[in-house]
Backbone as numpy.savetxt, mean C-alpha at the origin, in Angstrom:
# Nx Ny Nz CAx CAy CAz Cx Cy Cz
-3.49 -13.19 -26.07 -3.18 -14.62 -26.13 -2.61 -15.00 -27.49
-3.01 -14.29 -28.53 -2.54 -14.60 -29.88 -1.22 -13.93 -30.19
-0.70 -13.12 -29.29 0.60 -12.49 -29.48 0.58 -11.28 -30.39
-0.53 -10.56 -30.41 -0.63 -9.38 -31.27 0.01 -8.17 -30.60
0.47 -7.23 -31.43 1.00 -5.97 -30.92 2.19 -6.15 -29.99
2.16 -5.46 -28.85 3.28 -5.46 -27.90 3.54 -6.83 -27.30
2.57 -7.75 -27.42 2.71 -9.07 -26.82 3.35 -10.08 -27.77
3.70 -9.62 -28.99 4.27 -10.53 -29.98 5.59 -11.14 -29.57
6.40 -10.38 -28.81 7.71 -10.87 -28.40 7.68 -11.62 -27.08
6.50 -11.74 -26.49 6.38 -12.41 -25.20 6.03 -13.87 -25.38
6.48 -14.68 -24.44 6.23 -16.12 -24.52 4.75 -16.43 -24.32
4.37 -17.62 -24.70 2.99 -18.06 -24.51 2.65 -18.08 -23.02
3.60 -18.53 -22.20 3.37 -18.59 -20.75 3.14 -17.19 -20.18
3.92 -16.22 -20.66 3.76 -14.85 -20.20 2.39 -14.31 -20.58
2.02 -14.49 -21.86 0.75 -13.96 -22.34 -0.42 -14.59 -21.61
-0.33 -15.88 -21.35 -1.42 -16.58 -20.66 -1.58 -16.05 -19.24
-0.45 -15.91 -18.52 -0.51 -15.44 -17.14 -1.00 -13.99 -17.08
-0.55 -13.17 -18.03 -0.95 -11.77 -18.05 -2.45 -11.65 -18.31
-2.94 -12.41 -19.28 -4.36 -12.35 -19.63 -5.24 -12.82 -18.48
-4.87 -13.94 -17.87 -5.69 -14.49 -16.79 -5.67 -13.60 -15.55
-4.50 -13.06 -15.23 -4.41 -12.17 -14.07 -5.21 -10.90 -14.30
-5.16 -10.37 -15.53 -5.93 -9.17 -15.86 -7.43 -9.44 -15.74
-7.87 -10.60 -16.23 -9.28 -10.96 -16.11 -9.69 -11.07 -14.64
-8.83 -11.71 -13.86 -9.16 -11.99 -12.46 -9.17 -10.76 -11.58
-8.19 -9.86 -11.78 -8.01 -8.77 -10.83 -8.23 -7.38 -11.42
-8.60 -7.29 -12.69 -8.93 -5.99 -13.26 -10.32 -6.02 -13.88
-10.56 -6.97 -14.79 -11.86 -7.01 -15.47 -12.99 -7.35 -14.49
-12.81 -8.43 -13.72 -13.85 -8.80 -12.76 -14.00 -7.74 -11.66
-12.88 -7.14 -11.25 -12.94 -6.09 -10.24 -13.75 -4.91 -10.74
-13.43 -4.41 -11.95 -14.13 -3.25 -12.48 -15.61 -3.55 -12.69
-15.91 -4.76 -13.16 -17.31 -5.13 -13.36 -18.07 -5.17 -12.04
-17.42 -5.69 -11.00 -18.10 -5.76 -9.69 -18.31 -4.36 -9.11
-17.30 -3.51 -9.22 -17.43 -2.15 -8.68 -18.54 -1.40 -9.40
-18.64 -1.58 -10.72 -19.72 -0.90 -11.46 -21.08 -1.35 -10.98
-21.20 -2.64 -10.57 -22.48 -3.13 -10.03 -22.76 -2.51 -8.67
-21.74 -2.44 -7.81 -21.94 -1.86 -6.48 -22.35 -0.39 -6.57
-21.64 0.37 -7.40 -21.96 1.78 -7.55 -23.31 1.95 -8.25
-23.60 1.07 -9.21 -24.90 1.10 -9.88 -26.04 0.82 -8.91
-25.78 -0.05 -7.94 -26.77 -0.35 -6.92 -27.10 0.90 -6.10
-26.06 1.66 -5.75 -26.27 2.88 -4.98 -27.06 3.91 -5.79
-26.78 3.98 -7.09 -27.51 4.91 -7.96 -28.97 4.51 -8.07
-29.22 3.21 -8.29 -30.60 2.73 -8.38 -31.36 2.97 -7.08
-30.66 2.82 -5.96 -31.28 3.05 -4.66 -31.76 4.49 -4.55
-30.91 5.43 -4.95 -31.30 6.84 -4.88 -32.47 7.17 -5.81
-32.57 6.40 -6.89 -33.69 6.60 -7.83 -34.98 5.97 -7.32
-34.85 5.12 -6.28 -36.02 4.42 -5.79 -36.26 3.10 -6.47
-35.31 2.67 -7.32 -35.44 1.39 -8.02 -34.82 0.29 -7.15
-35.49 -0.06 -6.08 -34.90 -0.94 -5.08 -34.68 -2.37 -5.56
-35.58 -2.88 -6.39 -35.41 -4.24 -6.92 -34.15 -4.31 -7.78
-33.96 -3.30 -8.63 -32.76 -3.25 -9.46 -31.51 -3.07 -8.60
-31.64 -2.27 -7.56 -30.50 -2.04 -6.67 -30.07 -3.33 -6.00
-31.03 -4.12 -5.54 -30.71 -5.40 -4.90 -30.03 -6.33 -5.89
-30.55 -6.38 -7.11 -29.96 -7.25 -8.12 -28.53 -6.83 -8.45
-28.32 -5.53 -8.59 -26.98 -5.02 -8.89 -26.00 -5.36 -7.77
-26.44 -5.18 -6.53 -25.56 -5.48 -5.40 -25.18 -6.95 -5.37
-26.16 -7.81 -5.56 -25.90 -9.25 -5.54 -24.98 -9.67 -6.67
-25.13 -9.07 -7.85 -24.24 -9.39 -8.97 -22.81 -8.93 -8.66
-22.69 -7.78 -8.02 -21.35 -7.30 -7.63 -20.67 -8.27 -6.69
-21.43 -8.77 -5.70 -20.89 -9.76 -4.77 -20.44 -11.01 -5.52
-21.26 -11.47 -6.46 -20.94 -12.68 -7.21 -19.66 -12.52 -8.02
-19.51 -11.37 -8.68 -18.33 -11.15 -9.51 -17.06 -11.04 -8.68
-17.17 -10.47 -7.50 -15.99 -10.27 -6.66 -15.64 -11.52 -5.86
-16.67 -12.21 -5.33 -16.42 -13.39 -4.50 -16.09 -14.61 -5.34
-16.68 -14.71 -6.51 -16.44 -15.87 -7.36 -17.22 -17.07 -6.90
-17.01 -18.19 -7.60 -17.69 -19.43 -7.28 -16.96 -20.14 -6.15
-17.53 -21.26 -5.71 -16.94 -22.04 -4.63 -16.50 -23.39 -5.15
-15.45 -23.91 -4.54 -14.99 -25.25 -4.94 -15.97 -26.32 -4.51
-16.88 -25.95 -3.63 -17.89 -26.89 -3.14 -19.23 -26.17 -3.16
-20.05 -26.45 -4.16 -21.29 -25.70 -4.34 -22.30 -25.94 -3.24
-22.05 -26.90 -2.37 -23.00 -27.21 -1.31 -22.77 -26.37 -0.06
-21.72 -25.53 -0.06 -21.44 -24.71 1.13 -21.61 -23.24 0.78
-21.87 -22.45 1.79 -22.00 -21.01 1.57 -20.64 -20.42 1.25
-20.62 -19.41 0.41 -19.37 -18.77 0.03 -18.95 -17.80 1.13
-17.97 -18.17 1.88 -17.45 -17.31 2.93 -15.99 -16.95 2.68
-15.45 -17.38 1.57 -14.08 -17.00 1.23 -13.09 -18.13 1.25
-13.25 -19.08 2.16 -12.25 -20.13 2.28 -12.29 -21.09 1.09
-13.42 -21.14 0.37 -13.54 -22.05 -0.76 -13.49 -21.33 -2.10
-13.18 -20.03 -2.09 -13.14 -19.29 -3.34 -12.08 -19.88 -4.26
-12.42 -20.02 -5.54 -11.51 -20.64 -6.50 -10.52 -19.62 -7.04
-11.02 -18.46 -7.48 -10.17 -17.39 -8.01 -10.70 -16.07 -7.46
-9.99 -15.00 -7.79 -10.48 -13.67 -7.44 -9.91 -13.12 -6.15
-10.51 -12.03 -5.71 -10.01 -11.27 -4.57 -9.95 -12.09 -3.29
-11.03 -12.82 -2.99 -11.06 -13.57 -1.74 -10.03 -14.69 -1.74
-9.88 -15.35 -2.88 -8.88 -16.41 -3.00 -7.48 -15.83 -2.81
-7.21 -14.69 -3.46 -5.88 -14.08 -3.34 -5.61 -13.64 -1.90
-6.62 -13.09 -1.24 -6.45 -12.66 0.16 -6.03 -13.84 1.03
-6.66 -14.98 0.83 -6.30 -16.17 1.61 -4.91 -16.68 1.27
-4.51 -16.53 0.01 -3.16 -16.93 -0.40 -2.10 -16.06 0.27
-2.39 -14.78 0.43 -1.41 -13.81 0.93 -1.35 -13.74 2.45
-2.42 -14.14 3.14 -2.54 -13.81 4.56 -1.46 -14.44 5.43
-1.04 -15.66 5.11 0.00 -16.28 5.94 1.34 -15.57 5.76
1.65 -15.21 4.52 2.90 -14.53 4.24 2.96 -13.16 4.91
1.81 -12.46 4.96 1.78 -11.10 5.49 1.29 -11.03 6.93
0.97 -12.18 7.52 0.51 -12.19 8.89 -0.85 -11.57 9.08
-1.74 -11.76 8.10 -3.07 -11.15 8.16 -4.17 -12.20 8.12
-3.89 -13.38 8.66 -4.90 -14.44 8.73 -5.71 -14.30 10.02
-6.99 -14.53 9.93 -7.87 -14.57 11.09 -7.68 -15.91 11.79
-8.11 -16.01 13.03 -7.98 -17.28 13.76 -8.76 -18.40 13.07
-9.73 -18.03 12.24 -10.52 -19.02 11.52 -9.73 -19.65 10.38
-8.60 -19.02 10.03 -7.79 -19.52 8.93 -7.95 -18.73 7.65
-9.05 -17.98 7.53 -9.23 -17.13 6.37 -8.59 -15.77 6.62
-8.40 -15.01 5.54 -7.75 -13.71 5.66 -8.68 -12.70 6.34
-8.07 -11.78 7.08 -8.85 -10.71 7.69 -9.63 -9.91 6.65
-9.02 -9.73 5.46 -9.69 -9.00 4.40 -10.96 -9.71 3.95
-10.93 -11.05 3.94 -12.12 -11.81 3.55 -13.25 -11.54 4.52
-12.94 -11.56 5.80 -13.96 -11.30 6.81 -14.48 -9.87 6.71
-13.58 -8.92 6.43 -13.99 -7.53 6.31 -14.89 -7.32 5.10
-14.47 -7.87 3.95 -15.27 -7.72 2.74 -16.62 -8.40 2.88
-16.63 -9.59 3.47 -17.89 -10.29 3.69 -18.82 -9.45 4.56
-18.23 -8.76 5.53 -19.02 -7.89 6.38 -19.65 -6.75 5.60
-18.88 -6.16 4.69 -19.43 -5.06 3.89 -20.47 -5.57 2.88
-20.30 -6.82 2.39 -21.34 -7.41 1.54 -22.67 -7.44 2.30
-22.62 -7.86 3.56 -23.82 -7.96 4.38 -24.37 -6.58 4.73
-23.47 -5.64 5.02 -23.91 -4.28 5.34 -24.68 -3.68 4.17
-24.14 -3.87 2.96 -24.82 -3.35 1.78 -26.22 -3.94 1.62
-26.31 -5.26 1.81 -27.61 -5.91 1.71 -28.58 -5.40 2.76
-28.07 -5.17 3.97 -28.92 -4.67 5.06 -29.39 -3.24 4.78
-28.50 -2.41 4.21 -28.89 -1.04 3.88 -29.99 -1.02 2.82
-29.93 -1.96 1.90 -30.99 -2.06 0.89 -32.31 -2.46 1.52
-32.24 -3.32 2.53 -33.47 -3.76 3.20 -34.20 -2.59 3.84
-33.43 -1.67 4.44 -34.05 -0.51 5.10 -34.05 0.73 4.21
-33.61 0.54 2.95 -33.61 1.61 1.95 -32.74 2.80 2.38
-31.61 2.49 3.00 -30.65 3.51 3.42 -29.62 3.66 2.30
-29.85 4.57 1.38 -28.99 4.71 0.20 -27.63 5.30 0.55
-27.57 6.14 1.58 -26.29 6.71 2.00 -25.40 5.61 2.59
-25.96 4.78 3.44 -25.20 3.66 4.00 -24.77 2.68 2.93
-25.62 2.49 1.92 -25.27 1.60 0.81 -24.09 2.15 0.02
-24.09 3.45 -0.25 -22.99 4.07 -0.99 -21.69 3.94 -0.21
-21.76 4.09 1.12 -20.57 3.93 1.95 -20.03 2.50 1.83
-20.90 1.50 1.92 -20.47 0.10 1.82 -19.86 -0.17 0.45
-20.45 0.40 -0.61 -19.92 0.21 -1.96 -18.50 0.78 -2.07
-18.29 1.95 -1.48 -16.97 2.55 -1.51 -15.94 1.74 -0.75
-16.33 1.21 0.40 -15.40 0.41 1.18 -15.02 -0.87 0.43
-16.00 -1.52 -0.20 -15.70 -2.73 -0.97 -14.75 -2.41 -2.12
-15.01 -1.31 -2.82 -14.17 -0.92 -3.96 -12.72 -0.71 -3.53
-12.51 -0.18 -2.33 -11.15 0.08 -1.86 -10.51 -1.18 -1.28
-11.21 -1.85 -0.36 -10.59 -2.97 0.34 -10.32 -4.16 -0.58
-11.08 -4.31 -1.65 -10.87 -5.45 -2.54 -9.56 -5.35 -3.32
-8.93 -4.18 -3.30 -7.63 -4.03 -3.97 -6.46 -4.33 -3.03
-6.71 -4.40 -1.73 -5.62 -4.58 -0.78 -4.88 -5.91 -0.94
-5.58 -7.06 -1.16 -4.84 -8.30 -1.41 -3.97 -8.22 -2.66
-4.44 -7.47 -3.66 -3.64 -7.29 -4.88 -2.37 -6.53 -4.55
-2.47 -5.53 -3.69 -1.29 -4.77 -3.30 -0.31 -5.64 -2.50
-0.84 -6.53 -1.67 0.03 -7.48 -0.97 0.78 -8.34 -1.99
0.06 -8.82 -3.00 0.69 -9.68 -4.01 1.75 -8.92 -4.79
1.52 -7.65 -5.07 2.52 -6.84 -5.78 3.81 -6.76 -4.97
3.68 -6.55 -3.66 4.88 -6.49 -2.80 5.59 -7.84 -2.77
4.82 -8.91 -2.68 5.40 -10.25 -2.65 6.15 -10.56 -3.94
5.54 -10.22 -5.07 6.16 -10.47 -6.37 7.37 -9.57 -6.58
7.35 -8.37 -5.99 8.51 -7.48 -6.11 9.74 -8.13 -5.51
9.57 -8.80 -4.37 10.69 -9.50 -3.74 11.14 -10.67 -4.60
10.18 -11.40 -5.15 10.50 -12.57 -5.98 11.25 -12.19 -7.25
10.82 -11.10 -7.88 11.33 -10.77 -9.21 12.54 -9.84 -9.22
12.84 -9.21 -8.12 13.90 -8.22 -8.11 15.26 -8.86 -8.37
15.91 -8.39 -9.45 17.25 -8.88 -9.83 17.32 -10.41 -9.90
16.24 -11.03 -10.29 16.18 -12.49 -10.35 15.99 -12.91 -11.80
17.07 -13.23 -12.47 17.00 -13.59 -13.89 16.33 -14.93 -14.13
16.17 -15.72 -13.07 15.55 -17.04 -13.22 14.05 -17.02 -12.92
13.50 -15.82 -12.66 12.07 -15.71 -12.38 11.27 -16.22 -13.57
10.24 -17.01 -13.31 9.46 -17.56 -14.41 8.57 -16.48 -15.01
8.17 -16.71 -16.26 7.39 -15.73 -17.01 6.06 -15.43 -16.33
5.46 -16.44 -15.72 4.17 -16.24 -15.07 4.25 -15.25 -13.93
5.32 -15.31 -13.14 5.49 -14.40 -12.01 5.67 -12.97 -12.49
6.43 -12.80 -13.56 6.65 -11.47 -14.13 5.35 -10.90 -14.67
4.59 -11.73 -15.40 3.33 -11.28 -15.99 2.31 -10.91 -14.92
2.25 -11.69 -13.86 1.33 -11.39 -12.77 1.66 -10.04 -12.14
2.95 -9.80 -11.92 3.36 -8.53 -11.31 2.93 -7.35 -12.17
3.12 -7.47 -13.48 2.74 -6.36 -14.37 1.24 -6.17 -14.41
0.49 -7.27 -14.53 -0.96 -7.17 -14.62 -1.57 -6.63 -13.34
-1.08 -7.09 -12.19 -1.63 -6.61 -10.92 -1.28 -5.14 -10.69
-0.06 -4.76 -11.02 0.32 -3.37 -10.88 -0.55 -2.48 -11.75
-0.79 -2.93 -12.96 -1.64 -2.18 -13.89 -3.05 -2.01 -13.33
-3.53 -2.99 -12.60 -4.91 -2.94 -12.10 -5.11 -1.92 -10.98
-4.07 -1.64 -10.20 -4.23 -0.72 -9.07 -3.77 0.70 -9.40
-3.11 0.89 -10.54 -2.53 2.20 -10.85 -3.54 3.35 -10.86
-4.71 3.20 -11.47 -5.62 4.36 -11.53 -5.99 4.91 -10.16
-6.33 4.06 -9.22 -6.77 4.55 -7.92 -5.58 5.02 -7.08
-4.42 4.38 -7.23 -3.22 4.85 -6.53 -2.84 6.24 -7.04
-2.91 6.43 -8.35 -2.56 7.73 -8.94 -3.53 8.82 -8.48
-4.77 8.44 -8.26 -5.77 9.40 -7.78 -5.38 9.95 -6.41
-4.85 9.09 -5.55 -4.52 9.50 -4.19 -3.09 10.00 -4.04
-2.14 9.36 -4.73 -0.72 9.67 -4.50 0.05 9.49 -5.81
0.11 10.53 -6.65 0.80 10.42 -7.94 2.25 9.94 -7.84
2.95 10.35 -6.79 4.35 9.92 -6.64 4.43 8.41 -6.43
3.50 7.86 -5.67 3.47 6.41 -5.46 3.15 5.69 -6.77
2.23 6.25 -7.52 1.88 5.64 -8.81 3.07 5.63 -9.76
3.88 6.69 -9.71 5.04 6.77 -10.58 6.05 5.67 -10.25
6.22 5.39 -8.96 7.12 4.30 -8.56 6.61 2.97 -9.13
5.31 2.73 -9.02 4.73 1.48 -9.52 4.86 1.39 -11.04
4.70 2.52 -11.72 4.82 2.51 -13.18 6.22 2.09 -13.62
7.23 2.60 -12.93 8.60 2.27 -13.32 8.94 0.82 -13.03
8.16 0.18 -12.14 8.41 -1.24 -11.84 7.72 -2.15 -12.83
6.80 -1.61 -13.63 5.95 -2.42 -14.49 6.59 -2.61 -15.86
7.68 -3.35 -15.90 8.39 -3.59 -17.14 8.12 -4.99 -17.66
8.28 -5.16 -18.94 8.04 -6.48 -19.55 9.01 -7.53 -19.04
10.21 -7.07 -18.63 11.22 -8.01 -18.18 11.13 -8.31 -16.69
10.13 -7.73 -16.04 9.95 -8.03 -14.61 10.37 -6.87 -13.74
10.09 -6.96 -12.45 10.46 -5.90 -11.52 11.93 -6.06 -11.17
12.78 -5.40 -11.98 14.22 -5.55 -11.79 14.90 -4.23 -11.46
14.24 -3.11 -11.78 14.89 -1.81 -11.61 14.56 -1.15 -10.28
13.43 -1.47 -9.71 12.99 -0.80 -8.49 13.13 -1.74 -7.30
13.89 -1.35 -6.26 14.02 -2.21 -5.08 12.66 -2.50 -4.45
12.44 -3.72 -3.97 11.15 -4.09 -3.38 10.70 -3.17 -2.26
11.63 -2.71 -1.43 11.24 -1.83 -0.32 10.67 -0.52 -0.82
11.18 -0.03 -1.94 10.66 1.22 -2.50 9.23 1.02 -3.00
8.95 -0.15 -3.59 7.60 -0.47 -4.02 6.68 -0.59 -2.81
7.17 -1.25 -1.76 6.38 -1.38 -0.53 6.10 -0.01 0.08
7.08 0.87 0.10 6.88 2.21 0.65 5.78 2.96 -0.11
5.78 2.79 -1.44 4.77 3.46 -2.26 3.37 2.95 -1.92
3.25 1.65 -1.69 1.95 1.06 -1.36 1.51 1.46 0.04
2.42 1.39 1.00 2.06 1.77 2.37 1.71 3.26 2.46
2.27 4.07 1.57 1.99 5.51 1.59 0.53 5.82 1.26
-0.15 4.91 0.56 -1.56 5.15 0.21 -2.52 4.27 1.00
-1.99 3.42 1.88 -2.85 2.47 2.58 -3.93 3.16 3.40
-3.59 4.31 4.00 -4.59 4.99 4.82 -5.75 5.53 3.98
-5.50 5.79 2.70 -6.57 6.22 1.80 -7.57 5.09 1.55
-7.13 3.87 1.81 -7.99 2.70 1.62 -8.66 2.28 2.93
-8.50 3.11 3.95 -9.17 2.85 5.21 -8.48 1.85 6.10
-7.20 1.55 5.84 -6.47 0.61 6.66 -5.12 1.22 7.03
-4.53 0.72 8.11 -3.18 1.15 8.45 -2.19 0.08 8.01
-0.93 0.35 8.24 0.12 -0.56 7.77 0.00 -1.94 8.40
-0.38 -1.99 9.67 -0.51 -3.28 10.34 -1.62 -4.12 9.71
-2.69 -3.45 9.25 -3.76 -4.18 8.57 -3.26 -4.80 7.27
-2.38 -4.08 6.58 -1.80 -4.59 5.34 -0.85 -5.75 5.61
-0.21 -5.71 6.78 0.76 -6.75 7.11 2.09 -6.50 6.44
3.04 -7.38 6.72 4.39 -7.23 6.17 4.93 -8.60 5.82
5.69 -8.64 4.74 6.31 -9.89 4.28 7.82 -9.74 4.29
8.53 -10.48 5.15 9.99 -10.40 5.14 10.52 -10.70 3.74
11.57 -10.00 3.28 12.45 -9.11 4.05 12.01 -7.65 4.05
10.78 -7.35 3.68 10.31 -5.97 3.67 10.09 -5.46 5.09
10.06 -4.14 5.23 9.75 -3.53 6.52 8.71 -2.45 6.30
8.05 -2.04 7.38 7.02 -1.03 7.25 7.58 0.31 6.79
8.76 0.65 7.22 9.38 1.89 6.78 8.86 3.13 7.48
9.41 4.27 7.10 9.16 5.53 7.80 7.71 5.97 7.69
7.08 5.82 6.52 5.70 6.29 6.34 4.76 5.62 7.33
4.97 4.35 7.59 4.11 3.64 8.53 4.35 4.11 9.95
5.59 4.42 10.26 5.92 4.87 11.62 5.47 6.31 11.86
5.31 7.07 10.77 5.07 8.51 10.91 3.82 8.82 11.71
2.82 7.97 11.62 1.58 8.24 12.34 1.47 7.53 13.67
2.54 6.91 14.12 2.48 6.10 15.34 2.86 6.86 16.60
3.47 8.03 16.45 3.89 8.78 17.63 5.25 8.34 18.12
5.88 9.18 18.90 7.20 8.88 19.45 7.16 8.95 20.97
8.02 8.15 21.58 8.19 8.18 23.03 9.64 8.57 23.29
9.83 9.71 23.92 11.18 10.26 24.10 11.50 10.41 25.58
12.78 10.54 25.85 13.30 10.78 27.21 12.75 9.74 28.19
12.85 8.49 27.79 12.44 7.40 28.67 10.97 7.41 29.01
10.14 7.97 28.11 8.70 7.99 28.34 8.19 9.30 28.92
9.10 10.24 29.20 8.68 11.52 29.78 7.94 12.38 28.76
8.24 12.18 27.48 7.63 12.96 26.41 7.02 12.01 25.38
5.76 12.26 25.00 5.10 11.48 23.97 4.48 12.42 22.95
4.59 12.04 21.68 4.05 12.88 20.61 3.01 12.11 19.80
2.20 12.85 19.05 1.16 12.23 18.23 1.72 11.62 16.96
2.75 12.24 16.39 3.38 11.72 15.18 4.79 11.27 15.49
5.36 10.51 14.58 6.69 9.98 14.81 7.74 11.02 14.43
8.49 11.47 15.40 9.55 12.46 15.15 10.89 11.94 15.68
11.04 10.62 15.67 12.29 10.01 16.15 13.50 10.54 15.40
13.34 10.67 14.06 14.50 11.07 13.27 14.90 12.52 13.57
13.92 13.40 13.85 14.27 14.77 14.24 14.95 14.79 15.60
14.43 13.97 16.52 15.02 13.91 17.86 16.45 13.40 17.81
16.77 12.62 16.80 18.11 12.04 16.69 19.19 13.08 16.39
18.78 14.32 16.10 19.78 15.37 15.96 20.56 15.55 17.26
19.92 15.23 18.38 20.63 15.31 19.67 21.81 14.36 19.68
21.69 13.24 18.96 22.80 12.30 18.89 23.97 12.88 18.10
23.66 13.73 17.11 24.73 14.41 16.38 25.49 15.35 17.32
24.75 16.07 18.16 25.41 16.95 19.14 26.27 16.13 20.09
25.75 14.99 20.54 26.51 14.11 21.42 27.80 13.64 20.76
27.69 13.20 19.50 28.87 12.68 18.81 29.87 13.78 18.48
29.37 14.97 18.19 30.29 16.10 17.99 31.04 16.42 19.29
30.32 16.38 20.39 30.94 16.65 21.69 32.06 15.66 21.98
31.80 14.38 21.72 32.81 13.35 21.96 34.01 13.54 21.05
33.75 13.93 19.79 34.86 14.14 18.86 35.71 15.32 19.29
35.07 16.39 19.72 35.81 17.57 20.16 36.62 17.28 21.42
36.05 16.47 22.30 36.77 16.09 23.52 38.01 15.29 23.18
37.94 14.53 22.08 39.09 13.73 21.63 40.04 14.54 20.76
39.67 15.81 20.52 40.52 16.66 19.68 40.35 16.40 18.21
39.32 15.68 17.81 39.11 15.35 16.40 38.15 16.36 15.79
38.70 17.51 15.40 37.88 18.58 14.84 37.38 18.22 13.44
38.13 17.43 12.72 37.70 17.02 11.37 36.42 16.19 11.44
36.38 15.25 12.37 35.19 14.40 12.52 34.00 15.22 13.02
34.25 16.12 13.95 33.17 16.96 14.48 32.57 17.81 13.37
33.43 18.39 12.52 32.95 19.22 11.42 32.16 18.37 10.42
32.63 17.16 10.18 31.94 16.28 9.24 30.52 15.98 9.72
30.36 15.74 11.00 29.02 15.47 11.55 28.15 16.71 11.41
28.74 17.89 11.68 28.00 19.14 11.60 27.52 19.42 10.17
28.40 19.21 9.21 28.11 19.55 7.81 27.29 18.47 7.12
27.64 17.21 7.34 27.02 16.12 6.57 25.94 15.36 7.32
25.91 15.51 8.65 24.94 14.78 9.43 25.38 13.35 9.70
24.69 12.69 10.61 25.06 11.32 10.96 23.87 10.47 11.40
23.07 10.96 12.32 22.05 10.12 12.96 20.60 10.44 12.58
20.37 11.57 11.94 19.00 12.00 11.63 18.74 11.87 10.13
17.93 10.89 9.75 17.66 10.61 8.34 16.45 11.39 7.86
16.52 11.94 6.65 15.39 12.61 6.01 14.71 11.62 5.04
13.39 11.79 4.86 12.62 10.91 3.99 11.76 11.73 3.04
11.47 11.14 1.87 10.56 11.81 0.96 9.11 11.49 1.33
8.17 11.94 0.51 6.74 11.79 0.85 6.29 10.34 0.88
7.08 9.43 0.28 6.73 8.01 0.26 7.48 7.22 1.32
8.31 7.92 2.09 9.05 7.22 3.14 10.37 6.65 2.72
10.89 7.07 1.56 12.21 6.61 1.11 13.28 7.55 1.65
14.38 7.03 2.20 15.44 7.88 2.73 16.09 8.72 1.64
16.32 9.99 1.92 16.89 10.88 0.92 18.22 11.48 1.37
18.66 11.16 2.57 19.92 11.71 3.07 19.82 12.03 4.55
20.85 12.70 5.07 20.88 13.03 6.49 20.44 14.47 6.73
19.70 14.67 7.78 19.40 16.02 8.27 20.63 16.52 9.01
20.97 17.79 8.85 22.22 18.27 9.44 21.99 19.45 10.38
22.87 19.56 11.34 22.84 20.71 12.23 23.18 21.99 11.46
24.01 21.85 10.44 24.35 23.02 9.63 23.11 23.59 8.94
22.22 22.69 8.46 21.02 23.17 7.78 20.14 23.98 8.71
20.11 23.60 9.99 19.34 24.38 10.96 19.99 25.73 11.20
21.31 25.75 11.22 22.02 27.02 11.41 21.79 27.95 10.23
21.76 27.40 9.03 21.54 28.20 7.83 20.15 28.80 7.84
19.15 27.99 8.23 17.79 28.49 8.31 17.68 29.59 9.34
18.37 29.41 10.47 18.33 30.42 11.53 18.93 31.74 11.06
19.97 31.66 10.26 20.63 32.87 9.77 19.70 33.71 8.92
18.85 33.05 8.12 17.94 33.76 7.23 16.55 33.93 7.83
16.39 33.56 9.10 15.07 33.56 9.70 14.75 34.82 10.46
13.68 34.72 11.26 13.16 35.90 11.95 14.07 36.41 13.06
15.02 35.58 13.54 15.88 35.99 14.61 17.20 36.63 14.10
17.36 36.67 12.78 18.64 37.06 12.22 19.08 38.47 12.65
18.12 39.38 12.69 18.48 40.77 13.02 18.03 41.17 14.42
17.66 40.18 15.22 17.23 40.46 16.59 18.48 40.68 17.47
18.63 41.85 18.07 19.83 42.15 18.88 20.11 41.11 19.96
19.04 40.49 20.46 19.21 39.52 21.53 20.08 38.35 21.08
20.02 38.05 19.78 20.71 36.86 19.28 21.96 37.21 18.47
22.31 38.50 18.42 23.50 38.89 17.66 24.74 38.71 18.51
């Protein structure tokens, strides 16, 4: 806030937004998680009174206070923090419950209760599970906000300082756990975390990085939701399965892009029928309909029929007389 060190060249508005966002979504988060995990440790030690106190403090730090102290904290009245952010994001991402609160709020509230119930019956294993789920799911609204801010800040020179600072602070808060699960995804987020805002990395690439680790947080892409103009991308489709040949063939994973090589054969056939050998060769060598993706679901180029021929030449059938 005083502009020391790297923050000296940043505006007061930037420093204020960065500090407050860090407090809200990193400091309070880490403090709450330490209480939840501490509760599980105390439970295993047999210190049940301390375990209950630790669990309740974790809930308080994560849920925050209420705008109306006369009502129970169920998320809709949260002033700041994870539950408030989840409710802010749910309409944009299509993740609101029929009650009007975010699905994440209902899920986290459920795990708060599960933890308390496990303490009542002294089930320390169940308590540790609930603590882990809270630690993971409480970051999901932050990831939604990162995607939303990526769209706002990308190539937008008029973006206000507060929006830029929030994007950097929120990205910083999720980096350790994202890096634990998917280093490549963390690297994408790191390159987006610039002082001048998310201007170098396209929003869809940031979204792909986040969706690539969503299953590690116990949710699928649909649970995370989507905010236009973003799309779920290849990584989200990869686990959905494919329906081919008018429903005659179904697979467990999505292999639509591999199946699309048949379209290259079709287009080559049409080109050859038209006498256009140049076009047919181009499809064979460069590809046309089958897209390749990296581990985060970003397109890297076309899959080609020539690449399959090259593999076959060096493969197990190369010296088989049947295929010579």
